[in-house]
Tab-separated table of C-alpha atoms in Angstrom:
chain	number	residue	atom	x	y	z
A	20	GLU	CA	-80.460	47.245	-14.705
A	21	ASP	CA	-80.417	43.453	-14.757
A	22	GLN	CA	-76.982	42.042	-13.915
A	23	VAL	CA	-75.489	38.573	-13.841
A	24	THR	CA	-72.090	37.729	-12.324
A	25	GLN	CA	-70.589	34.270	-12.534
A	26	SER	CA	-67.741	32.916	-10.435
A	27	PRO	CA	-65.164	31.624	-10.669
A	28	GLU	CA	-64.103	32.624	-14.191
A	29	ALA	CA	-62.264	29.334	-14.577
A	30	LEU	CA	-62.219	26.126	-12.565
A	31	ARG	CA	-59.919	23.136	-12.892
A	32	LEU	CA	-60.998	19.893	-11.230
A	33	GLN	CA	-59.686	16.383	-11.070
A	34	GLU	CA	-62.048	13.700	-12.301
A	35	GLY	CA	-64.373	12.802	-9.434
A	36	GLU	CA	-63.740	16.051	-7.526
A	37	SER	CA	-67.158	17.643	-6.878
A	38	SER	CA	-67.589	21.427	-6.881
A	39	SER	CA	-70.063	24.263	-7.437
A	40	LEU	CA	-70.353	27.171	-9.854
A	41	ASN	CA	-71.989	30.400	-8.709
A	42	CYS	CA	-74.312	32.806	-10.502
A	43	SER	CA	-75.258	35.997	-8.655
A	44	TYR	CA	-77.977	38.151	-10.138
A	45	THR	CA	-80.001	41.309	-9.706
A	46	VAL	CA	-83.207	41.583	-11.665
A	47	SER	CA	-86.519	43.335	-11.259
A	48	GLY	CA	-89.128	40.614	-11.431
A	49	LEU	CA	-87.453	37.314	-12.240
A	50	ARG	CA	-89.208	35.419	-14.986
A	51	GLY	CA	-86.587	32.675	-15.100
A	52	LEU	CA	-82.949	31.780	-14.511
A	53	PHE	CA	-81.305	29.582	-17.106
A	54	TRP	CA	-78.193	27.423	-17.219
A	55	TYR	CA	-76.476	26.525	-20.467
A	56	ARG	CA	-73.392	24.546	-21.399
A	57	GLN	CA	-71.251	25.700	-24.300
A	58	ASP	CA	-68.496	23.716	-26.013
A	59	PRO	CA	-65.849	25.540	-28.077
A	60	GLY	CA	-67.142	26.623	-31.489
A	61	LYS	CA	-70.712	25.563	-30.744
A	62	GLY	CA	-73.925	27.222	-29.633
A	63	PRO	CA	-75.037	27.015	-25.996
A	64	GLU	CA	-76.881	23.851	-25.002
A	65	PHE	CA	-79.868	24.276	-22.698
A	66	LEU	CA	-79.553	22.606	-19.296
A	67	PHE	CA	-82.073	23.990	-16.776
A	68	THR	CA	-84.669	26.661	-16.109
A	69	LEU	CA	-85.416	27.724	-12.512
A	70	TYR	CA	-88.362	29.965	-11.726
A	71	SER	CA	-88.554	30.560	-7.982
A	72	ALA	CA	-86.373	30.528	-4.884
A	73	GLY	CA	-86.006	27.067	-3.400
A	74	GLU	CA	-86.396	25.302	-6.708
A	75	GLU	CA	-83.897	22.567	-7.635
A	76	LYS	CA	-83.377	20.589	-10.814
A	77	GLU	CA	-81.079	17.674	-11.607
A	78	LYS	CA	-79.679	16.100	-14.709
A	79	GLU	CA	-77.078	13.345	-14.517
A	80	ARG	CA	-74.126	14.782	-12.544
A	81	LEU	CA	-75.543	18.328	-12.521
A	82	LYS	CA	-77.856	19.939	-9.992
A	83	ALA	CA	-79.046	23.542	-10.157
A	84	THR	CA	-80.449	25.447	-7.189
A	85	LEU	CA	-81.928	28.928	-6.848
A	86	THR	CA	-82.202	31.525	-4.085
A	87	LYS	CA	-83.469	35.101	-4.327
A	88	LYS	CA	-79.974	36.395	-5.102
A	89	GLU	CA	-78.001	33.551	-6.620
A	90	SER	CA	-77.985	30.172	-8.281
A	91	PHE	CA	-75.547	27.325	-7.926
A	92	LEU	CA	-74.674	24.628	-10.410
A	93	HIS	CA	-73.363	21.663	-8.451
A	94	ILE	CA	-71.254	19.129	-10.316
A	95	THR	CA	-70.941	15.760	-8.605
A	96	ALA	CA	-68.052	13.434	-9.494
A	97	PRO	CA	-67.306	15.222	-12.781
A	98	LYS	CA	-65.844	13.478	-15.802
A	99	PRO	CA	-63.579	14.948	-18.496
A	100	GLU	CA	-66.562	15.183	-20.849
A	101	ASP	CA	-68.105	17.732	-18.458
A	102	SER	CA	-65.384	20.177	-19.507
A	103	ALA	CA	-67.097	23.192	-21.097
A	104	THR	CA	-68.097	26.780	-20.397
A	105	TYR	CA	-71.214	27.017	-18.245
A	106	LEU	CA	-73.384	30.071	-18.808
A	107	CYS	CA	-76.032	31.506	-16.543
A	108	ALA	CA	-78.746	33.862	-17.792
A	109	VAL	CA	-81.666	35.712	-16.246
A	110	GLN	CA	-84.809	37.064	-17.795
A	111	ALA	CA	-87.140	39.606	-16.260
A	112	TYR	CA	-90.730	40.007	-17.370
A	113	GLY	CA	-90.847	42.000	-20.591
A	114	ASN	CA	-87.072	42.069	-20.909
A	115	ASP	CA	-84.497	40.229	-22.928
A	116	MET	CA	-82.286	37.471	-21.580
A	117	ARG	CA	-79.113	38.699	-19.842
A	118	PHE	CA	-76.118	36.363	-19.795
A	119	GLY	CA	-73.174	36.128	-17.432
A	120	ALA	CA	-69.611	35.841	-18.697
A	121	GLY	CA	-69.515	32.121	-17.937
A	122	THR	CA	-67.338	29.726	-15.958
A	123	ARG	CA	-64.805	27.729	-17.971
A	124	LEU	CA	-64.640	24.265	-16.394
A	125	THR	CA	-61.792	21.855	-17.085
A	126	VAL	CA	-61.920	18.331	-15.685
A	127	LYS	CA	-58.615	16.436	-15.773
A	128	PRO	CA	-58.589	12.622	-15.916
B	28	LYS	CA	-86.913	16.935	-34.316
B	29	ALA	CA	-84.332	18.943	-36.193
B	30	GLY	CA	-82.543	21.635	-34.220
B	31	VAL	CA	-81.958	25.263	-35.031
B	32	THR	CA	-79.953	25.694	-38.218
B	33	GLN	CA	-77.900	28.701	-39.228
B	34	THR	CA	-76.322	29.534	-42.550
B	35	PRO	CA	-73.646	30.172	-43.472
B	36	ARG	CA	-71.484	28.708	-40.706
B	37	TYR	CA	-68.458	30.830	-41.575
B	38	LEU	CA	-68.157	34.130	-43.373
B	39	ILE	CA	-65.335	36.508	-44.166
B	40	LYS	CA	-66.219	40.048	-45.175
B	41	THR	CA	-64.366	43.294	-45.760
B	42	ARG	CA	-64.921	46.430	-43.719
B	43	GLY	CA	-67.726	48.530	-45.231
B	44	GLN	CA	-69.562	45.595	-46.787
B	45	GLN	CA	-72.900	44.279	-45.614
B	46	VAL	CA	-73.880	40.749	-44.608
B	47	THR	CA	-77.067	38.722	-44.193
B	48	LEU	CA	-77.266	35.736	-41.873
B	49	SER	CA	-80.065	33.194	-41.867
B	50	CYS	CA	-81.718	31.145	-39.122
B	51	SER	CA	-84.276	28.353	-39.354
B	52	PRO	CA	-85.928	27.662	-35.981
B	53	ILE	CA	-87.089	24.365	-34.573
B	54	SER	CA	-90.375	23.361	-36.180
B	55	GLY	CA	-93.276	24.896	-34.258
B	56	HIS	CA	-91.166	27.586	-32.588
B	57	ARG	CA	-92.458	31.066	-33.360
B	58	SER	CA	-89.949	33.118	-31.404
B	59	VAL	CA	-86.451	33.737	-32.743
B	60	SER	CA	-83.758	35.692	-30.917
B	61	TRP	CA	-80.353	36.797	-32.127
B	62	TYR	CA	-77.194	37.219	-30.058
B	63	GLN	CA	-73.648	38.392	-30.663
B	64	GLN	CA	-70.895	36.568	-28.802
B	65	THR	CA	-67.364	37.931	-28.466
B	66	PRO	CA	-64.539	37.018	-26.065
B	67	GLY	CA	-64.624	40.474	-24.509
B	68	GLN	CA	-68.360	41.114	-24.178
B	69	GLY	CA	-69.759	37.608	-23.943
B	70	LEU	CA	-73.268	36.915	-25.182
B	71	GLN	CA	-75.216	40.069	-25.958
B	72	PHE	CA	-78.842	40.242	-27.025
B	73	LEU	CA	-79.541	41.772	-30.432
B	74	PHE	CA	-83.268	41.370	-31.010
B	75	GLU	CA	-86.218	39.002	-30.743
B	76	TYR	CA	-88.912	38.313	-33.307
B	77	PHE	CA	-92.284	36.693	-32.757
B	78	SER	CA	-94.836	36.144	-35.492
B	79	GLU	CA	-92.938	38.429	-37.886
B	80	THR	CA	-92.843	41.316	-35.380
B	81	GLN	CA	-89.830	42.595	-33.471
B	82	ARG	CA	-90.754	42.105	-29.826
B	83	ASN	CA	-87.562	43.261	-28.145
B	84	LYS	CA	-84.342	44.972	-29.133
B	85	GLY	CA	-80.928	45.145	-27.520
B	86	ASN	CA	-78.524	48.050	-27.358
B	87	PHE	CA	-76.927	47.820	-30.785
B	88	PRO	CA	-76.615	50.487	-33.504
B	89	GLY	CA	-79.094	50.726	-36.356
B	90	ARG	CA	-76.627	48.973	-38.662
B	91	PHE	CA	-77.945	45.771	-37.126
B	92	SER	CA	-81.398	44.809	-38.325
B	93	GLY	CA	-83.490	41.716	-38.691
B	94	ARG	CA	-86.739	40.304	-39.908
B	95	GLN	CA	-88.848	37.211	-39.594
B	96	PHE	CA	-90.852	35.500	-42.280
B	97	SER	CA	-94.259	33.852	-42.084
B	98	ASN	CA	-92.638	30.417	-41.733
B	99	SER	CA	-90.728	31.740	-38.664
B	100	ARG	CA	-87.377	31.704	-40.446
B	101	SER	CA	-85.358	34.781	-39.606
B	102	GLU	CA	-82.570	36.818	-41.117
B	103	MET	CA	-80.315	39.423	-39.621
B	104	ASN	CA	-78.438	42.011	-41.594
B	105	VAL	CA	-75.402	44.076	-40.696
B	106	SER	CA	-74.591	47.000	-42.938
B	107	THR	CA	-71.344	48.947	-43.224
B	108	LEU	CA	-69.346	46.286	-41.415
B	109	GLU	CA	-66.707	47.327	-38.898
B	110	LEU	CA	-63.775	45.313	-37.590
B	111	GLY	CA	-65.489	45.134	-34.210
B	112	ASP	CA	-68.415	43.253	-35.752
B	113	SER	CA	-66.250	40.129	-35.943
B	114	ALA	CA	-68.044	37.664	-33.680
B	115	LEU	CA	-70.068	34.493	-33.397
B	116	TYR	CA	-73.690	35.310	-34.208
B	117	LEU	CA	-76.124	32.969	-32.536
B	118	CYS	CA	-79.778	32.399	-33.209
B	119	ALA	CA	-82.119	30.812	-30.673
B	120	SER	CA	-85.708	29.673	-31.027
B	121	SER	CA	-88.309	29.036	-28.362
B	122	THR	CA	-91.965	28.336	-27.717
B	123	GLY	CA	-91.894	29.723	-24.183
B	124	ASN	CA	-89.143	30.400	-21.689
B	125	GLU	CA	-86.487	27.961	-22.877
B	126	GLN	CA	-84.308	29.004	-25.771
B	127	TYR	CA	-82.554	26.498	-28.004
B	128	PHE	CA	-79.502	27.760	-29.821
B	129	GLY	CA	-78.139	27.037	-33.250
B	130	PRO	CA	-74.442	26.416	-33.958
B	131	GLY	CA	-73.829	30.036	-34.887
B	132	THR	CA	-72.293	31.900	-37.803
B	133	ARG	CA	-68.667	32.903	-37.347
B	134	LEU	CA	-68.244	36.314	-39.011
B	135	THR	CA	-64.769	37.688	-39.597
B	136	VAL	CA	-64.414	41.266	-40.810
B	137	THR	CA	-61.046	42.189	-42.353
């Protein structure tokens, strides 16, 4: 069965303090790994899709990387507006998308 | 381009009633998926529709059903509501791998 585990559950950073969020997964035949950002009371906002090990994608202060067993979301010099819950999801061929429980990030000014 | 829209945004129902939620996908998107999000279980897949056909279904009881119309708009229905059905119901549309979510419908069952 496809599984997604995110760590840590919660992360508190000072503004400017870089860190990484982890997403470990097991899936039979990875079609894609997805990162989303979700603000309270809103739907998830799409960030990245990664398809194969070694792939990296960047957007502003965020960089996502992928290996055969896990993905990292690196946050460089975060700002308070980066505070949100970050969700990771995997999709196998022919299967639905499976989400992790998320990492709740708080960035203090 | 307008995003995914969901109506209503908030709903309060009584146990035993039924409810219908609506989702309008991004223009040109033919796939619509539905998810239930709760604090305890996180985001869980309900079903996916493509060109009016259910393409995939999650592990939910038969009280949860959906349909898609020829204009790609989708509805989901929950019959005989239970207290545990209180959740944020999210709709997402896509043309390929990337799903774009709507703001959700917050359902409270009392």
